[in-house]
Coordinates of C-alpha atoms in Angstrom, one line a residue:
Chain B
M12 CA 2.7 4.9 37.2
R13 CA 1.1 2.4 39.5
N14 CA 2.5 2.3 42.9
D15 CA 5.8 0.6 43.5
V16 CA 4.9 -2.1 46.0
P17 CA 3.5 -4.6 43.7
I18 CA 6.3 -3.8 41.2
N19 CA 9.1 -4.5 43.8
Y20 CA 7.0 -7.7 44.6
C21 CA 6.9 -8.8 40.9
W22 CA 10.7 -8.1 40.7
Q23 CA 11.5 -10.3 43.7
A24 CA 9.3 -13.1 42.2
F25 CA 11.1 -12.7 38.9
V26 CA 14.7 -12.7 40.1
L27 CA 14.2 -15.2 43.0
N28 CA 11.7 -17.5 41.8
E29 CA 12.3 -17.1 38.1
S30 CA 8.5 -16.5 37.7
R31 CA 7.5 -16.1 34.1
D32 CA 4.2 -14.5 35.2
A33 CA 5.9 -11.9 37.3
Y34 CA 8.3 -11.2 34.4
Y35 CA 5.4 -10.6 31.9
E36 CA 3.6 -8.5 34.7
L37 CA 6.8 -6.3 34.8
Y38 CA 6.6 -6.1 31.0
R39 CA 3.0 -5.0 31.0
H40 CA 3.7 -2.5 33.6
Y41 CA 6.7 -0.9 31.9
Y42 CA 5.9 -1.2 28.3
A43 CA 3.8 2.1 28.0
Y44 CA 6.2 4.1 30.3
L45 CA 9.3 3.0 28.3
S46 CA 7.5 3.7 25.1
Y47 CA 6.5 7.0 26.3
I48 CA 10.1 8.0 27.4
G49 CA 11.7 6.7 24.1
L50 CA 9.1 8.5 21.8
K51 CA 9.4 11.7 23.9
K52 CA 13.1 11.6 23.4
G53 CA 12.5 11.6 19.6
F54 CA 13.4 8.0 18.8
S55 CA 11.4 6.3 16.1
T56 CA 8.6 3.7 16.8
E57 CA 10.6 1.0 15.4
V58 CA 13.7 1.6 17.6
V59 CA 11.7 2.2 20.8
K60 CA 9.7 -1.2 20.3
D61 CA 12.9 -3.1 19.5
T62 CA 14.9 -1.7 22.3
I63 CA 12.2 -2.5 24.9
N64 CA 12.2 -6.2 23.7
D65 CA 16.0 -6.2 23.7
V66 CA 16.1 -5.0 27.2
F67 CA 13.5 -7.5 28.4
L68 CA 15.0 -10.5 26.5
Y69 CA 18.3 -9.5 28.2
L70 CA 16.6 -9.4 31.6
W71 CA 15.1 -12.8 31.1
E72 CA 18.4 -14.3 30.1
K73 CA 20.2 -12.7 33.1
R74 CA 17.5 -13.3 35.7
R75 CA 19.8 -15.3 37.8
S76 CA 22.3 -12.5 38.2
L77 CA 20.0 -9.7 39.0
Q78 CA 19.5 -10.4 42.7
H79 CA 21.8 -7.5 43.8
I80 CA 19.5 -4.9 42.3
H81 CA 17.8 -3.0 45.1
H82 CA 15.9 -0.3 43.0
P83 CA 14.5 -2.2 40.0
H84 CA 12.6 0.8 38.9
N85 CA 15.7 3.0 38.5
Y86 CA 17.7 0.1 37.2
L87 CA 15.2 -0.5 34.5
L88 CA 15.0 3.1 33.4
T89 CA 18.7 3.6 33.2
F90 CA 19.3 0.3 31.5
F91 CA 16.5 1.2 28.8
H92 CA 17.9 4.7 28.5
R93 CA 21.5 3.7 28.0
S94 CA 20.5 1.0 25.4
I95 CA 18.5 3.4 23.3
I96 CA 20.9 6.4 23.5
N97 CA 23.8 4.2 22.6
G98 CA 21.9 2.1 20.0
M99 CA 23.5 -0.9 21.7
R100 CA 22.4 -4.3 22.3
P101 CA 21.8 -4.5 26.1
A102 CA 24.4 -7.2 26.4
N103 CA 27.0 -4.6 25.6
V104 CA 25.8 -2.2 28.4
L105 CA 27.7 -2.9 31.4
I106 CA 25.3 -4.0 34.1
E107 CA 27.4 -3.4 37.2
D108 CA 28.1 0.1 36.1
I109 CA 24.4 1.3 36.1
N110 CA 23.7 3.9 38.6
E111 CA 20.6 3.0 40.5
E112 CA 20.2 6.5 41.7
C113 CA 19.2 8.0 38.3
K114 CA 16.5 10.6 38.1
D115 CA 13.1 9.7 36.8
E116 CA 12.6 12.5 34.2
Y117 CA 9.0 11.7 33.4
E118 CA 7.7 11.2 36.9
G119 CA 4.6 13.0 35.7
F120 CA 3.5 10.3 33.3
A121 CA 0.3 8.9 34.4
E122 CA -1.4 6.0 32.5
P123 CA -5.0 6.7 31.6
S124 CA -7.3 5.8 34.6
F125 CA -10.9 4.9 34.3
E126 CA -13.9 5.1 36.5
Q127 CA -14.8 1.7 37.5
D128 CA -18.5 2.4 37.7
L129 CA -18.6 4.0 34.3
L130 CA -20.6 1.1 32.9
D131 CA -21.7 -2.1 34.5
K132 CA -19.1 -4.9 33.9
E133 CA -21.1 -6.9 31.4
S134 CA -22.0 -4.0 29.1
Q135 CA -18.4 -2.7 29.4
E136 CA -17.1 -6.2 28.2
R137 CA -19.7 -6.3 25.3
L138 CA -18.6 -2.8 24.1
S139 CA -14.9 -3.5 24.5
A140 CA -15.2 -6.6 22.4
L141 CA -16.8 -4.5 19.7
V142 CA -14.2 -1.8 19.9
N143 CA -11.3 -4.4 20.0
R144 CA -12.7 -6.2 17.0
H145 CA -12.7 -2.9 15.1
L146 CA -9.2 -2.0 16.1
N147 CA -7.8 -5.4 15.4
Y148 CA -8.9 -4.7 11.7
L149 CA -6.3 -1.8 11.4
P150 CA -3.1 -2.3 9.6
R151 CA -0.1 -2.2 11.8
Q152 CA 1.1 1.4 11.3
Q153 CA -2.4 2.7 11.9
R154 CA -2.7 0.6 15.1
E155 CA 0.7 2.0 16.3
I156 CA -0.5 5.5 15.7
M157 CA -3.8 4.8 17.6
Y158 CA -1.8 3.5 20.5
Q159 CA 0.5 6.5 20.6
K160 CA -2.5 8.8 20.4
F161 CA -5.1 7.1 22.6
Y162 CA -3.0 5.3 25.2
L163 CA 0.3 7.3 25.4
G164 CA -1.4 10.5 24.7
L165 CA 1.3 11.9 22.5
S166 CA 0.7 15.0 20.4
Y167 CA 0.1 14.9 16.7
A168 CA 3.4 16.5 16.1
E169 CA 5.2 13.9 18.1
I170 CA 3.5 10.9 16.6
A171 CA 4.3 12.3 13.0
S172 CA 8.1 12.5 13.8
A173 CA 8.2 9.1 15.5
N174 CA 6.7 7.6 12.4
K175 CA 8.3 9.8 9.8
I176 CA 5.1 10.8 8.2
S177 CA 3.3 14.2 8.1
I178 CA 1.0 15.6 10.8
N179 CA -1.8 15.6 8.3
T180 CA -1.4 11.9 7.7
V181 CA -1.5 11.2 11.4
Y182 CA -4.6 13.2 11.9
N183 CA -6.4 11.7 8.9
T184 CA -5.5 8.2 10.2
V185 CA -7.0 9.0 13.6
Y186 CA -10.0 10.7 12.1
A187 CA -10.7 7.8 9.7
A188 CA -10.3 5.2 12.5
M189 CA -12.6 7.0 14.9
Q190 CA -15.1 7.6 12.2
K191 CA -15.2 3.9 11.3
L192 CA -15.5 3.1 15.1
R193 CA -18.3 5.7 15.3
T194 CA -20.3 4.2 12.4
S195 CA -19.9 0.7 13.5
I196 CA -20.7 1.6 17.3
P197 CA -23.2 4.5 17.1
T198 CA -23.0 6.5 20.3
S199 CA -26.7 5.7 20.8
A200 CA -25.6 2.2 21.7
V201 CA -23.1 3.5 24.2
A202 CA -25.7 6.0 25.5
S203 CA -28.2 3.2 26.5
L204 CA -25.4 1.6 28.6
I205 CA -24.1 4.5 30.4
S206 CA -25.9 4.8 33.8
L207 CA -27.6 8.0 34.6
F208 CA -25.5 8.1 37.7
A209 CA -22.2 8.2 35.6
V210 CA -23.5 11.3 33.7
L211 CA -24.7 13.0 36.9
H212 CA -21.2 12.9 38.4
L213 CA -20.0 15.4 35.8
F214 CA -22.0 18.1 37.4
F215 CA -20.9 17.5 40.9
S216 CA -17.2 16.8 40.3
Chain O
M6 CA -22.6 25.0 21.8
L7 CA -20.1 22.8 20.2
H8 CA -18.9 23.6 16.7
Q9 CA -17.4 20.3 16.0
N10 CA -19.1 17.1 14.8
D11 CA -18.6 13.8 16.5
E12 CA -15.6 12.7 14.4
E13 CA -13.8 15.9 14.8
L14 CA -14.1 15.8 18.5
L15 CA -13.0 12.2 18.7
A16 CA -9.8 13.1 16.8
D17 CA -9.4 16.5 18.8
E18 CA -6.1 16.6 20.7
S19 CA -7.5 18.6 23.5
F20 CA -10.7 16.4 23.8
I21 CA -8.6 13.3 23.9
N22 CA -6.4 14.7 26.6
Y23 CA -9.5 15.5 28.7
C24 CA -10.8 12.0 28.2
L25 CA -7.4 10.5 29.2
K26 CA -7.0 13.0 32.0
R27 CA -3.6 13.9 30.6
N28 CA -3.4 17.7 30.6
E29 CA -4.7 20.0 33.4
A30 CA -5.5 22.8 31.1
D31 CA -7.6 20.7 28.6
M32 CA -9.4 19.0 31.5
H33 CA -10.5 22.3 32.9
A34 CA -11.5 23.7 29.5
W35 CA -13.7 20.7 28.9
M36 CA -15.2 20.4 32.3
K37 CA -16.2 24.0 31.8
I38 CA -17.8 23.3 28.4
V39 CA -19.8 20.4 29.9
R40 CA -21.0 22.6 32.7
D41 CA -21.9 25.5 30.3
N42 CA -23.8 23.1 27.9
P43 CA -26.0 20.9 30.0
G44 CA -27.8 19.7 26.9
A45 CA -24.7 18.4 25.4
A46 CA -23.3 16.8 28.5
A47 CA -24.7 13.3 28.0
H48 CA -23.5 13.2 24.3
I49 CA -20.0 14.3 25.4
E50 CA -20.0 11.7 28.0
E51 CA -20.8 9.0 25.3
L52 CA -18.0 10.2 23.1
R53 CA -15.7 10.2 26.2
T54 CA -16.6 6.5 26.8
L55 CA -15.8 5.7 23.3
V56 CA -12.4 7.3 23.7
I57 CA -11.8 5.5 26.9
L58 CA -12.7 2.1 25.4
T59 CA -10.4 2.8 22.4
S60 CA -7.6 3.6 24.8
K61 CA -8.0 0.3 26.6
G62 CA -8.4 -1.5 23.2
V63 CA -5.1 -0.2 21.7
Q64 CA -3.2 -1.0 24.9
N65 CA -4.5 -4.6 24.9
I66 CA -3.7 -5.1 21.3
E67 CA -0.2 -3.5 21.4
L68 CA 0.7 -5.6 24.4
K69 CA -0.6 -8.8 23.1
S70 CA 1.4 -8.3 19.8
Q71 CA 4.6 -7.2 21.5
I72 CA 4.5 -10.0 24.2
A73 CA 4.0 -12.7 21.4
K74 CA 7.2 -11.3 19.9
L75 CA 9.1 -11.3 23.0
G76 CA 7.9 -14.8 23.8
R77 CA 9.1 -16.0 20.5
R78 CA 12.5 -14.5 21.1
I79 CA 12.8 -16.1 24.5
E80 CA 11.9 -19.4 23.0
L81 CA 14.5 -19.1 20.3
A82 CA 17.2 -18.0 22.9
E83 CA 16.2 -21.0 25.1
E84 CA 16.5 -23.6 22.2
T85 CA 20.1 -22.3 21.8
V86 CA 20.7 -22.7 25.5
A87 CA 19.1 -26.1 25.6
S88 CA 21.7 -27.5 23.1
V89 CA 24.5 -27.1 25.7
S90 CA 22.6 -28.0 28.8
P91 CA 23.1 -31.8 28.8
V92 CA 26.1 -31.0 31.1
L93 CA 23.6 -30.1 33.8
G94 CA 21.7 -33.3 33.5
T95 CA 23.9 -35.4 35.9
R96 CA 22.9 -35.1 39.4
S97 CA 24.9 -35.5 42.7
I98 CA 28.2 -34.5 41.2
S99 CA 30.8 -33.1 43.4
R100 CA 31.3 -29.4 44.0
K101 CA 34.5 -29.4 41.9
L102 CA 32.7 -31.0 39.1
M103 CA 30.0 -28.4 39.4
V104 CA 32.5 -25.6 39.2
A105 CA 34.1 -27.3 36.2
A106 CA 30.7 -27.6 34.6
A107 CA 29.9 -24.1 35.3
C108 CA 33.1 -23.0 33.7
F109 CA 32.5 -25.1 30.7
L110 CA 29.0 -23.6 30.3
L111 CA 30.3 -20.1 30.6
I112 CA 32.8 -20.8 28.0
A113 CA 30.3 -22.5 25.8
A114 CA 27.9 -19.6 26.3
T115 CA 30.5 -17.0 25.5
T116 CA 31.6 -19.0 22.4
I117 CA 28.1 -19.2 21.2
Y118 CA 27.4 -15.5 21.9
Y119 CA 30.7 -14.7 20.2
F120 CA 29.9 -16.9 17.3
V121 CA 26.4 -15.5 16.8
S122 CA 27.6 -11.8 17.1
S123 CA 30.6 -12.4 14.8
S124 CA 28.6 -14.2 12.2
N125 CA 26.1 -11.3 12.0
S126 CA 28.7 -8.7 11.2
S127 CA 27.0 -8.1 7.9
T128 CA 23.5 -8.5 9.1
S129 CA 23.0 -6.7 12.3
Y130 CA 21.1 -8.3 15.3
R131 CA 18.2 -6.1 14.8
S132 CA 18.0 -7.1 11.2
S133 CA 14.4 -6.5 9.9
Y134 CA 12.9 -5.2 6.8
I135 CA 9.7 -3.1 6.8
T136 CA 7.3 -1.9 4.1
Q137 CA 4.8 0.8 4.5
P138 CA 1.3 0.6 2.9
A139 CA 1.6 1.0 -0.8
E140 CA 5.2 -0.2 -0.7
K141 CA 6.8 -3.6 -1.7
K142 CA 10.5 -4.6 -1.3
S143 CA 12.6 -7.3 -3.0
L144 CA 15.3 -8.9 -0.9
V145 CA 18.0 -11.5 -1.2
L146 CA 18.9 -13.1 2.2
S147 CA 22.5 -14.1 3.1
D148 CA 21.7 -17.8 2.1
G149 CA 20.5 -16.8 -1.4
T150 CA 16.8 -17.0 -0.6
K151 CA 14.8 -14.4 -2.5
V152 CA 12.0 -12.7 -0.7
I153 CA 9.4 -10.2 -1.9
L154 CA 7.7 -8.4 1.0
N155 CA 4.2 -7.0 0.2
A156 CA 2.8 -3.8 1.6
D157 CA 2.6 -3.0 5.4
S158 CA 4.6 -6.0 6.3
K159 CA 7.7 -6.7 8.6
L160 CA 10.2 -9.5 8.2
S161 CA 12.9 -10.1 11.0
I162 CA 15.8 -12.2 10.4
A163 CA 16.8 -14.3 13.5
P164 CA 20.2 -13.4 15.0
D165 CA 21.4 -17.0 14.4
F166 CA 20.1 -17.3 10.8
G167 CA 22.2 -19.9 9.0
N168 CA 23.7 -21.6 12.0
G169 CA 21.5 -24.6 12.0
E170 CA 18.0 -23.5 11.3
R171 CA 17.3 -20.5 9.0
S172 CA 14.7 -18.7 11.0
V173 CA 12.7 -15.6 10.0
Q174 CA 9.7 -14.0 11.6
L175 CA 6.8 -12.5 9.5
D176 CA 4.1 -10.1 10.3
G177 CA 2.4 -9.5 7.0
E178 CA 2.6 -11.0 3.5
A179 CA 5.6 -12.3 1.7
F180 CA 6.6 -14.5 -1.3
F181 CA 9.6 -16.9 -0.5
D182 CA 11.8 -18.6 -3.1
V183 CA 14.0 -20.6 -0.7
A184 CA 17.5 -21.6 -1.6
H185 CA 17.9 -25.2 -1.3
N186 CA 19.8 -26.5 1.6
A187 CA 18.6 -29.8 3.1
S188 CA 20.9 -29.6 6.3
K189 CA 19.5 -26.1 7.3
P190 CA 15.7 -26.0 7.1
F191 CA 14.2 -22.6 6.4
V192 CA 11.4 -21.8 8.9
V193 CA 9.0 -18.8 8.8
H194 CA 7.5 -18.1 12.1
T195 CA 4.2 -16.2 12.3
T196 CA 2.2 -15.6 15.5
R197 CA -0.2 -18.5 14.6
M198 CA 1.7 -20.9 12.4
D199 CA 5.2 -21.9 11.5
I200 CA 6.2 -22.9 7.9
K201 CA 9.2 -25.3 7.5
V202 CA 10.7 -25.9 4.2
L203 CA 13.8 -27.4 2.6
G204 CA 13.8 -25.6 -0.8
T205 CA 10.7 -24.3 -2.4
A206 CA 8.5 -21.3 -3.4
F207 CA 5.6 -20.3 -1.4
N208 CA 3.4 -17.3 -0.3
V209 CA 2.6 -16.5 3.4
K210 CA -0.1 -14.1 4.3
A211 CA 0.0 -13.5 8.1
Y212 CA -1.0 -10.0 9.1
E213 CA -1.2 -10.2 12.8
T214 CA -4.3 -8.0 12.7
D215 CA -6.1 -10.1 10.2
D216 CA -8.6 -13.0 10.9
L217 CA -7.2 -15.1 8.1
F218 CA -3.8 -16.6 7.9
E219 CA -2.8 -18.5 4.8
T220 CA 0.1 -20.3 3.1
A221 CA 0.0 -21.1 -0.6
L222 CA 2.6 -23.4 -2.1
I223 CA 3.9 -22.8 -5.7
R224 CA 6.5 -25.7 -5.9
G225 CA 8.3 -28.1 -3.6
S226 CA 6.8 -29.1 -0.3
V227 CA 6.4 -27.4 3.1
E228 CA 5.3 -28.5 6.6
L229 CA 3.0 -26.1 8.6
S230 CA 2.8 -26.2 12.3
L231 CA -0.3 -24.7 13.7
K232 CA 0.5 -23.4 17.2
K233 CA -2.8 -23.3 19.0
E234 CA -4.2 -26.3 17.3
Q235 CA -0.9 -28.2 17.9
K236 CA -1.0 -30.1 14.5
T237 CA 1.1 -30.3 11.4
I238 CA 0.1 -30.3 7.8
M239 CA 1.9 -31.1 4.6
L240 CA 1.2 -28.9 1.7
H241 CA 1.6 -30.0 -2.0
P242 CA 2.0 -27.7 -5.0
N243 CA -0.8 -25.5 -5.8
E244 CA -2.4 -26.1 -2.4
K245 CA -3.0 -23.5 0.2
Y246 CA -3.9 -23.7 3.9
V247 CA -6.2 -21.1 5.4
L248 CA -6.4 -20.5 9.1
R249 CA -9.1 -18.4 10.4
E250 CA -9.2 -16.7 13.8
V251 CA -12.3 -17.6 15.7
Q252 CA -13.6 -14.3 17.0
P253 CA -15.7 -14.3 20.1
Q254 CA -19.3 -13.6 18.8
V255 CA -20.8 -10.5 20.2
A256 CA -24.6 -10.4 20.4
S257 CA -25.1 -6.8 19.5
S258 CA -22.4 -6.7 16.8
V259 CA -23.3 -4.3 14.1
E260 CA -20.4 -5.2 11.9
S261 CA -21.3 -8.1 9.6
T262 CA -19.8 -11.5 10.3
T263 CA -18.9 -11.5 6.5
S264 CA -17.7 -14.5 4.6
R265 CA -17.0 -17.1 7.3
E266 CA -19.4 -19.4 5.5
I267 CA -18.4 -18.2 2.0
H268 CA -14.6 -18.2 2.5
G269 CA -13.4 -21.6 3.2
E270 CA -10.9 -22.7 5.9
G271 CA -8.4 -25.5 5.9
L272 CA -6.7 -27.1 2.9
L273 CA -7.9 -25.6 -0.4
P274 CA -6.7 -25.3 -3.9
V275 CA -5.0 -22.0 -4.9
K276 CA -7.2 -19.7 -6.9
I277 CA -6.6 -19.4 -10.7
D278 CA -7.2 -16.1 -12.6
K279 CA -9.4 -17.3 -15.5
V280 CA -8.2 -14.5 -17.9
D281 CA -4.4 -15.4 -17.8
T282 CA -4.3 -18.6 -15.8
S283 CA -1.9 -17.2 -13.3
I284 CA -2.2 -17.9 -9.6
V285 CA -4.1 -15.3 -7.7
E286 CA -2.3 -15.7 -4.4
V287 CA 1.0 -14.5 -5.8
S288 CA -0.3 -12.1 -8.5
W289 CA 0.9 -9.2 -6.2
T290 CA 4.5 -10.2 -6.8
E291 CA 3.9 -9.2 -10.4
N292 CA 2.4 -5.9 -9.4
K293 CA -1.1 -7.2 -10.1
I294 CA -3.9 -6.9 -7.7
A295 CA -6.4 -9.7 -8.3
F296 CA -9.6 -11.1 -6.7
V297 CA -11.6 -14.2 -7.3
D298 CA -15.0 -14.3 -5.6
E299 CA -13.4 -12.3 -2.8
P300 CA -15.8 -10.7 -0.2
F301 CA -15.8 -6.9 -0.3
A302 CA -14.4 -6.7 3.2
Q303 CA -11.1 -8.4 2.0
V304 CA -11.2 -6.5 -1.2
V305 CA -11.2 -3.2 0.8
K306 CA -8.4 -4.5 3.2
K307 CA -6.2 -5.4 0.2
L308 CA -6.9 -1.9 -1.4
E309 CA -6.0 -0.1 1.7
R310 CA -2.6 -1.8 2.0
W311 CA -2.0 -1.6 -1.7
Y312 CA -2.7 2.0 -2.2
G313 CA -2.1 3.2 1.4
V314 CA -5.4 4.9 1.6
P315 CA -7.9 4.5 4.5
I316 CA -11.2 3.3 3.1
I317 CA -14.5 3.7 5.1
V318 CA -17.4 1.5 4.2
N319 CA -20.6 3.1 5.5
D320 CA -22.9 0.2 4.9
G321 CA -22.2 -3.2 6.4
V322 CA -24.4 -5.0 3.7
L323 CA -21.8 -4.2 1.0
L324 CA -19.0 -6.1 2.8
E325 CA -20.6 -9.5 1.9
N326 CA -20.7 -8.9 -1.9
L327 CA -18.2 -11.0 -3.8
Y328 CA -16.0 -9.6 -6.4
T329 CA -13.8 -10.9 -9.2
G330 CA -11.3 -8.9 -11.2
S331 CA -7.6 -8.2 -11.7
F332 CA -5.6 -4.9 -12.2
R333 CA -2.2 -3.8 -13.0
N334 CA -0.7 -0.3 -12.7
E335 CA -4.2 1.3 -12.3
S336 CA -5.3 4.0 -9.9
I337 CA -7.5 3.2 -6.9
E338 CA -10.3 5.2 -8.6
D339 CA -10.0 3.1 -11.8
V340 CA -10.2 -0.1 -9.7
L341 CA -13.2 1.1 -7.8
S342 CA -15.0 2.2 -10.9
A343 CA -14.4 -1.2 -12.4
L344 CA -15.8 -2.9 -9.3
Q345 CA -18.9 -0.8 -9.4
F346 CA -19.9 -2.4 -12.6
S347 CA -20.2 -5.8 -11.2
K348 CA -22.0 -4.9 -7.9
P349 CA -22.9 -1.3 -7.6
F350 CA -21.8 1.0 -4.7
T351 CA -20.9 4.8 -4.7
Y352 CA -17.6 6.2 -3.5
K353 CA -16.0 9.6 -3.1
K354 CA -12.5 10.7 -2.2
E355 CA -12.0 13.5 0.3
N356 CA -8.8 14.4 2.4
D357 CA -6.9 11.2 1.5
V358 CA -9.8 9.0 2.7
I359 CA -12.2 7.1 0.5
R360 CA -15.9 6.7 1.6
I361 CA -17.9 4.0 0.1
S362 CA -21.7 3.7 0.5
K363 CA -24.7 2.3 -1.3

């Protein structure tokens, strides 16, 4: 997780100023983490995605009555947890009742981090555009599988059960998608962009 | 040295964990491999870069699509609130009035909420229908509207469906035969255009991940609202509207820019299958897969959804070829063999994946 200071700041901007930007920033911050928790607990992709949006829709609607929350992080986790466990609309989860002291079970979850100097900014943008274009082409379920594998870092077995398909199908999907990517973007194109410096750091790290 | 080829590595659980720095043991194992194989280090670093770019890419796409859905639900919720808000319009009212107004609002909001939740006892709040690749579903909505949902699609029914507007949200392709009700317009929301109708039959193709969005009208009339372009368009029977996403051009793009010139955009006639004079846009509802002068890139995308099999095209040149043909109840091998006759290519099937090359 990113550190908590900007998140508390976003929360304040959201509940006090009703800032939409701060609200979406919170969403961007928590989306991966909540997905990870929900899927780790064995809920399906569909239920996890819907619950996250249900919870955030409810937060937006109730933004004026959230000023008493002092630990937004704990509050959000408990709220999400309770909604998904009980299969409830968030509206039916009693908001005053939420224990803000809840324990963060997956404190170990870290979003993938990248070296900033991996590529120069311009090459990175060019390559990203190519990769994104290719990924955009994938049908929805394949895209979800790729997200679960390459961003959340779930195992093949976990992804198979979240999507109610076989491990083989998940593997074949990832394999085919990466092969397509690999043929449309030969690694030689990547190679010419990686600075020698970036490669050297491998030997000294 | 490494015993895996590039694709195997890119799909390898432990290698991905190393790239994403998600597992101590995998990270150490791969750092050791890199140190022990200095000759392979640069190549591994290239593959690692590809994984990292993929990771960023999937996160961007996932967030973009989920935020669009959330935004749409907020909009819908606020439209409902707006219909009771005139009470707040009067300024400088006394405190007592304010309290009274607040009470009224609360009651109004509770009533609306109650109304919405009770009217949905049969269709739950989270009511949505989903099809997997290679799957179709026929549905009848609570107002009598008939829907056929094509493969790999999702149709969500608004919680307040039928109270006023009949709203649904579509990601994918569906055919609608809308039950006539002039007082309750039927609206299909998609990420890039909304389609508003009174009573009519039409086909919408709006896969969030596709460049092309299209609506084809079979009978009646519909009004399209294009979101980004902020304009509305009336469609008449046997017309369709095609909206193309303008992708940022990438100088070094290896992938071909396909069909932009060939495939039109804007208001067009629907395509007619010359063999049986049926309309190509809705042939899928009769279990027929049909193409008329369709670029191979689109043909491949249709086949992937239809048969649920990933297809890899190894040669970008092939993607621009145009194909015409229609098939019913035939295997993907039969379809490919038939297409080979018109413009040649080779294909082979291995491990549930089809590879096509020159």
